[in-house]
CSV table of C-alpha atoms in Angstrom, one decimal:
chain,number,residue,atom,x,y,z
A,1,MET,CA,-48.9,29.0,71.6
A,2,GLU,CA,-49.8,25.5,72.7
A,3,VAL,CA,-51.2,24.7,69.3
A,4,GLU,CA,-48.1,26.0,67.6
A,5,ALA,CA,-45.9,24.0,69.9
A,6,ALA,CA,-48.0,20.9,69.2
A,7,ARG,CA,-47.5,21.4,65.4
A,8,ARG,CA,-43.8,21.7,65.8
A,9,SER,CA,-43.6,18.6,67.9
A,10,LYS,CA,-45.3,16.6,65.1
A,11,ARG,CA,-42.8,17.7,62.5
A,12,PRO,CA,-40.1,15.1,61.8
A,13,PRO,CA,-36.5,16.2,62.7
A,14,TRP,CA,-34.5,17.8,59.8
A,15,SER,CA,-32.0,14.9,59.8
A,16,ARG,CA,-34.8,12.4,59.1
A,17,THR,CA,-36.0,14.5,56.2
A,18,VAL,CA,-32.5,14.7,54.6
A,19,ALA,CA,-32.1,10.9,55.0
A,20,VAL,CA,-35.4,10.3,53.2
A,21,GLN,CA,-34.4,12.6,50.3
A,22,VAL,CA,-31.1,10.8,50.0
A,23,ALA,CA,-32.8,7.4,50.0
A,24,LEU,CA,-35.2,8.6,47.2
A,25,CYS,CA,-32.3,9.9,45.1
A,26,VAL,CA,-30.5,6.5,45.5
A,27,ALA,CA,-33.7,4.7,44.5
A,28,MET,CA,-34.2,6.8,41.4
A,29,TYR,CA,-30.5,6.3,40.3
A,30,ALA,CA,-30.9,2.6,40.8
A,31,ALA,CA,-34.1,2.6,38.7
A,32,PHE,CA,-32.5,4.4,35.8
A,33,SER,CA,-29.4,2.2,36.0
A,34,LEU,CA,-31.4,-1.0,36.1
A,35,GLY,CA,-30.7,-3.2,33.1
A,36,GLU,CA,-27.6,-1.4,32.0
A,37,PRO,CA,-25.0,-3.9,30.6
A,38,ARG,CA,-21.8,-4.3,32.7
A,39,LEU,CA,-18.4,-5.7,32.1
A,40,HIS,CA,-16.1,-6.9,34.9
A,41,ARG,CA,-12.7,-5.3,34.3
A,42,ASN,CA,-9.4,-6.5,35.8
A,43,ARG,CA,-6.5,-4.4,36.7
A,44,GLY,CA,-4.1,-5.3,33.9
A,45,ARG,CA,-3.6,-8.6,32.1
A,46,GLY,CA,-4.5,-11.5,34.3
A,47,GLY,CA,-4.4,-9.0,37.2
A,48,GLY,CA,-6.4,-9.6,40.3
A,49,GLY,CA,-9.3,-7.8,41.7
A,50,GLY,CA,-12.0,-7.8,39.1
A,51,VAL,CA,-12.8,-4.1,39.1
A,52,GLU,CA,-16.3,-3.7,37.7
A,53,ALA,CA,-16.7,-1.1,34.9
A,54,SER,CA,-19.8,-0.2,32.9
A,55,LEU,CA,-19.7,1.1,29.3
A,56,ASP,CA,-22.4,3.2,27.7
A,57,ARG,CA,-24.9,1.2,25.7
A,58,GLY,CA,-24.5,1.5,22.0
A,59,GLY,CA,-20.8,2.4,21.9
A,60,ARG,CA,-20.8,6.0,23.2
A,61,GLY,CA,-22.4,7.4,20.0
A,62,GLY,CA,-20.1,5.6,17.6
A,63,VAL,CA,-19.8,2.2,16.0
A,64,SER,CA,-19.1,-1.1,17.9
A,65,PHE,CA,-17.8,-4.3,16.4
A,66,LEU,CA,-16.2,-7.5,17.6
A,67,SER,CA,-13.0,-9.3,16.4
A,68,VAL,CA,-12.1,-12.9,17.3
A,69,ALA,CA,-9.5,-15.4,16.2
A,70,GLY,CA,-10.8,-18.3,14.2
A,71,GLY,CA,-9.7,-21.9,14.6
A,72,ALA,CA,-10.9,-25.2,16.1
A,73,ARG,CA,-12.1,-25.3,19.7
A,74,PRO,CA,-13.7,-27.9,21.8
A,75,ALA,CA,-17.5,-27.8,21.3
A,76,ALA,CA,-18.2,-26.6,24.9
A,77,GLU,CA,-15.6,-23.9,24.7
A,78,GLN,CA,-16.8,-22.6,21.4
A,79,ALA,CA,-20.4,-22.5,22.6
A,80,ARG,CA,-19.2,-20.5,25.7
A,81,LEU,CA,-17.3,-18.1,23.5
A,82,LEU,CA,-20.3,-17.5,21.2
A,83,ARG,CA,-22.6,-17.0,24.1
A,84,GLN,CA,-20.3,-14.3,25.5
A,85,MET,CA,-20.0,-12.7,22.1
A,86,GLU,CA,-23.8,-12.7,21.7
A,87,SER,CA,-24.3,-11.1,25.1
A,88,ILE,CA,-21.8,-8.3,24.3
A,89,ALA,CA,-23.2,-7.9,20.8
A,90,LYS,CA,-26.7,-7.3,22.1
A,91,ALA,CA,-25.6,-4.9,24.9
A,92,TYR,CA,-23.4,-2.7,22.7
A,93,LYS,CA,-25.4,-2.8,19.5
A,94,VAL,CA,-22.5,-4.4,17.6
A,95,LYS,CA,-22.7,-3.8,13.8
A,96,PHE,CA,-20.5,-6.7,12.6
A,97,VAL,CA,-18.0,-9.4,13.6
A,98,VAL,CA,-14.5,-9.9,12.1
A,99,ASP,CA,-13.3,-13.5,12.2
A,100,VAL,CA,-9.5,-13.3,12.0
A,101,ALA,CA,-9.0,-16.7,10.5
A,102,GLN,CA,-6.7,-18.6,8.2
A,103,LEU,CA,-9.3,-20.6,6.3
A,104,GLY,CA,-11.9,-17.9,5.5
A,105,GLU,CA,-15.4,-19.4,5.3
A,106,GLU,CA,-14.0,-22.9,5.9
A,107,ASP,CA,-13.0,-21.8,9.4
A,108,PRO,CA,-14.9,-23.8,12.1
A,109,LEU,CA,-15.7,-20.7,14.2
A,110,TRP,CA,-17.0,-18.8,11.2
A,111,GLN,CA,-19.2,-21.7,10.1
A,112,ASN,CA,-20.9,-21.9,13.5
A,113,GLY,CA,-20.7,-18.2,14.5
A,114,SER,CA,-22.2,-16.8,11.3
A,115,LEU,CA,-25.2,-19.1,11.7
A,116,TYR,CA,-25.4,-18.3,15.5
A,117,PHE,CA,-25.6,-14.6,14.8
A,118,GLN,CA,-28.1,-14.8,12.0
A,119,ALA,CA,-31.0,-14.1,14.3
A,120,LEU,CA,-29.3,-10.9,15.5
A,121,LYS,CA,-28.8,-9.8,11.8
A,122,ILE,CA,-25.1,-9.2,12.5
A,123,PRO,CA,-22.9,-10.1,9.6
A,124,TRP,CA,-19.6,-12.0,9.9
A,125,TYR,CA,-16.5,-11.2,7.8
A,126,SER,CA,-13.5,-13.5,7.6
A,127,THR,CA,-9.9,-13.2,6.6
A,128,THR,CA,-7.8,-15.9,4.9
A,129,SER,CA,-4.1,-16.7,4.7
A,130,SER,CA,-3.8,-18.6,1.4
A,131,HIS,CA,-0.3,-19.0,0.0
A,132,GLY,CA,0.4,-18.2,-3.7
A,133,GLN,CA,-3.0,-16.6,-4.4
A,134,ILE,CA,-5.1,-13.7,-3.3
A,135,ILE,CA,-8.7,-14.8,-2.6
A,136,GLY,CA,-9.6,-13.4,0.8
A,137,ASN,CA,-9.5,-9.6,0.4
A,138,PHE,CA,-12.6,-7.5,1.3
A,139,LEU,CA,-13.7,-4.0,2.0
A,140,LYS,CA,-16.3,-2.9,4.5
A,141,ARG,CA,-17.5,0.6,5.1
A,142,VAL,CA,-19.7,1.5,8.0
A,143,MET,CA,-21.3,4.9,8.4
A,144,MET,CA,-21.0,6.7,11.8
A,145,PRO,CA,-22.8,9.7,13.4
A,146,TYR,CA,-22.0,13.2,12.1
A,147,ASP,CA,-21.2,12.0,8.6
A,148,GLN,CA,-18.1,10.1,9.7
A,149,SER,CA,-17.3,6.6,8.4
A,150,LEU,CA,-15.2,3.6,9.3
A,151,GLU,CA,-13.4,1.5,6.7
A,152,ILE,CA,-12.4,-2.1,7.4
A,153,ILE,CA,-9.8,-3.4,4.9
A,154,GLY,CA,-9.4,-7.2,5.1
A,155,MET,CA,-6.4,-8.7,3.4
A,156,ASP,CA,-5.2,-12.1,2.6
A,157,THR,CA,-1.8,-12.2,4.4
A,158,GLY,CA,-0.7,-15.7,3.1
A,159,SER,CA,1.4,-14.4,0.2
A,160,LEU,CA,3.2,-12.0,2.6
A,161,GLN,CA,4.5,-14.8,4.6
A,162,GLU,CA,6.4,-16.5,1.8
A,163,PRO,CA,10.1,-16.5,2.2
A,164,ILE,CA,12.3,-13.8,0.5
A,165,HIS,CA,14.6,-15.3,-2.2
A,166,ASP,CA,17.8,-13.5,-3.2
A,167,GLY,CA,16.8,-10.5,-1.3
A,168,LYS,CA,13.7,-9.9,-3.3
A,169,ILE,CA,10.0,-10.1,-2.3
A,170,ARG,CA,7.9,-12.5,-4.4
A,171,ALA,CA,5.6,-11.2,-7.1
A,172,SER,CA,2.5,-12.4,-5.2
A,173,SER,CA,3.6,-10.4,-2.2
A,174,ARG,CA,4.2,-7.3,-4.3
A,175,GLU,CA,0.8,-7.7,-5.9
A,176,GLN,CA,-0.9,-7.9,-2.5
A,177,ILE,CA,1.0,-4.8,-1.2
A,178,LYS,CA,-0.1,-2.9,-4.3
A,179,TRP,CA,-3.7,-3.9,-3.7
A,180,LEU,CA,-3.5,-2.8,-0.1
A,181,GLU,CA,-2.1,0.6,-1.0
A,182,GLN,CA,-4.6,1.3,-3.7
A,183,SER,CA,-7.5,0.3,-1.4
A,184,ILE,CA,-6.3,2.5,1.4
A,185,ALA,CA,-5.6,5.4,-0.9
A,186,ALA,CA,-9.0,5.2,-2.5
A,187,THR,CA,-11.0,5.5,0.8
A,188,SER,CA,-12.1,8.8,2.2
A,189,SER,CA,-13.2,7.2,5.5
A,190,ASN,CA,-12.2,9.0,8.8
A,191,TRP,CA,-11.1,5.7,10.4
A,192,LYS,CA,-9.1,3.1,8.5
A,193,ILE,CA,-8.5,-0.3,10.1
A,194,VAL,CA,-6.7,-3.1,8.3
A,195,VAL,CA,-7.4,-6.7,9.2
A,196,GLY,CA,-5.3,-9.8,8.5
A,197,TYR,CA,-4.5,-13.2,9.9
A,198,ASP,CA,-0.8,-12.8,10.4
A,199,PRO,CA,0.7,-10.3,12.9
A,200,PHE,CA,2.9,-7.6,11.2
A,201,PHE,CA,4.6,-5.9,14.2
A,202,VAL,CA,8.3,-6.9,14.6
A,203,CYS,CA,9.3,-6.9,18.3
A,204,ALA,CA,12.5,-8.0,19.8
A,205,GLU,CA,11.4,-11.6,20.3
A,206,ALA,CA,10.6,-12.1,16.7
A,207,HIS,CA,13.1,-9.7,15.0
A,208,THR,CA,14.8,-11.1,11.9
A,209,LEU,CA,16.2,-9.3,8.9
A,210,GLU,CA,13.8,-11.1,6.6
A,211,THR,CA,10.6,-10.1,8.5
A,212,THR,CA,11.8,-6.5,8.8
A,213,LYS,CA,12.4,-6.3,5.1
A,214,LEU,CA,8.9,-7.8,4.4
A,215,TYR,CA,7.0,-5.7,6.9
A,216,GLU,CA,8.6,-2.3,6.2
A,217,PRO,CA,6.6,-1.6,3.0
A,218,LEU,CA,3.4,-2.3,4.9
A,219,GLN,CA,4.4,-0.1,7.8
A,220,ARG,CA,5.3,2.7,5.4
A,221,ILE,CA,1.8,2.4,3.7
A,222,PHE,CA,0.1,2.5,7.1
A,223,ALA,CA,2.0,5.6,8.1
A,224,LYS,CA,1.5,7.3,4.7
A,225,TYR,CA,-2.3,6.9,4.5
A,226,GLY,CA,-3.0,7.3,8.2
A,227,VAL,CA,-4.1,3.8,9.0
A,228,ASN,CA,-5.3,3.8,12.6
A,229,ALA,CA,-5.0,0.1,13.5
A,230,TYR,CA,-4.0,-3.3,12.3
A,231,ILE,CA,-6.0,-6.3,13.7
A,232,SER,CA,-4.6,-9.8,13.5
A,233,THR,CA,-4.0,-12.9,15.7
A,234,GLY,CA,-1.8,-12.4,18.7
A,235,GLY,CA,1.9,-12.7,18.2
A,236,HIS,CA,5.0,-12.5,20.3
A,237,CYS,CA,4.4,-8.8,21.1
A,238,GLY,CA,1.2,-9.1,23.2
A,239,TYR,CA,-2.3,-8.1,22.5
A,240,PHE,CA,-1.7,-4.4,22.1
A,241,ARG,CA,1.4,-2.7,20.6
A,242,GLN,CA,1.6,1.0,19.7
A,243,ASP,CA,4.0,2.3,17.1
A,244,ASN,CA,3.7,6.1,17.1
A,245,SER,CA,0.0,6.7,16.4
A,246,MET,CA,-0.5,3.2,14.8
A,247,LEU,CA,-2.0,0.5,17.0
A,248,TYR,CA,-1.4,-3.2,16.4
A,249,ILE,CA,-4.0,-5.5,18.0
A,250,GLY,CA,-3.7,-9.2,18.4
A,251,ASN,CA,-6.7,-11.5,19.1
A,252,PRO,CA,-6.0,-14.5,21.5
A,253,SER,CA,-5.6,-17.6,19.4
A,254,PRO,CA,-7.0,-21.0,20.6
A,255,ASP,CA,-3.7,-22.6,19.5
A,256,ASP,CA,-1.8,-20.4,22.0
A,257,LEU,CA,-1.7,-22.3,25.3
A,258,THR,CA,0.0,-19.4,27.1
A,259,SER,CA,-3.0,-17.2,27.0
A,260,SER,CA,-6.7,-17.5,27.8
A,261,ASP,CA,-9.3,-17.6,25.0
A,262,GLY,CA,-11.5,-14.6,24.3
A,263,PHE,CA,-12.4,-11.9,21.9
A,264,LEU,CA,-12.2,-8.1,21.5
A,265,LEU,CA,-14.9,-5.4,21.6
A,266,HIS,CA,-14.0,-2.3,19.6
A,267,ILE,CA,-15.8,1.0,20.1
A,268,VAL,CA,-15.1,3.7,17.5
A,269,ASN,CA,-16.3,7.3,17.7
A,270,LEU,CA,-15.2,10.6,16.4
A,271,LEU,CA,-12.4,11.1,19.0
A,272,GLU,CA,-11.0,7.6,19.7
A,273,MET,CA,-11.2,3.9,19.4
A,274,GLU,CA,-11.4,1.8,22.6
A,275,SER,CA,-10.5,-1.9,22.4
A,276,LEU,CA,-11.3,-4.3,25.2
A,277,LEU,CA,-10.0,-7.9,25.5
A,278,ILE,CA,-12.8,-10.0,27.1
A,279,ASN,CA,-12.3,-13.5,28.3
A,280,LEU,CA,-14.8,-16.4,28.5
A,281,GLU,CA,-16.0,-15.2,31.9
A,282,GLY,CA,-17.0,-11.8,30.5
A,283,LYS,CA,-14.1,-10.0,32.3
A,284,VAL,CA,-12.0,-7.3,30.6
A,285,VAL,CA,-8.4,-8.6,30.7
A,286,GLU,CA,-6.8,-5.6,28.9
A,287,ARG,CA,-7.9,-2.3,27.5
A,288,PHE,CA,-6.3,0.2,25.1
A,289,VAL,CA,-7.4,3.5,23.6
A,290,VAL,CA,-6.0,5.1,20.5
A,291,ASN,CA,-6.8,8.7,19.5
A,292,HIS,CA,-7.6,9.7,16.0
A,293,HIS,CA,-4.6,10.9,14.0
A,294,ARG,CA,-6.1,14.2,12.9
A,295,LEU,CA,-7.0,15.2,16.4
A,296,GLU,CA,-3.5,14.4,17.6
A,297,ALA,CA,-2.1,16.8,15.0
A,298,LEU,CA,-4.2,19.7,16.1
């Protein structure tokens, strides 16, 4: 009896055993989480708080890409922007970058950024906005898991900004609209995203009869062929604007003094596309998720 009592007295109390087990679990969780990339997310645009959020490495089993507005920036600011983009590109296995620019390969950000990303083997694609001619169109298809695919349709939006005369759209604008429709109709990709320099969503602040007449054919094409999103520079309507199941995304422009500079991370998978606006401090300023059209119809 005395020996048994001595053994019992040497056993640690059950509360201490539970505490040790909890500590081990916490240590194991920290070890597995070590090195995971993290973004700092704010509550809303410019909102306070800085709520930290982590995203799965590699884009949750889908495809990740970046979009950024081109244009001239001070050297220090451009370097800071490219460093943030590089960090996110490495963490989320970004496949490519879309430079939403007016000058195409003559854009200052494209010239430096495409060289900066060469070591990562991440290609850059650039839009243009040339008036009177169509020189900046491109198509980019990216394969996704489960035999899915993403189609990026880059279009030169310059001719679409030409004024309407006598109530008629110019021939160059009609030609560009025709090319766009044929390109979208020909693709069998699950996700279809159109990219152009100029914003096409007409909100109350920018509503005119002329812009409505010019943009209506584009919006009909988007709806007819199930385009999921249109990516451009930011306009009067904010960074994200949804029209039914179509999402309009505006990248912050360096020329816009009312907003902070940054870029967008897009994560596309079978179910949805998540877009996060990230500023130069690496904080998520805004976030928007759009579901796939076919899934919404089920």
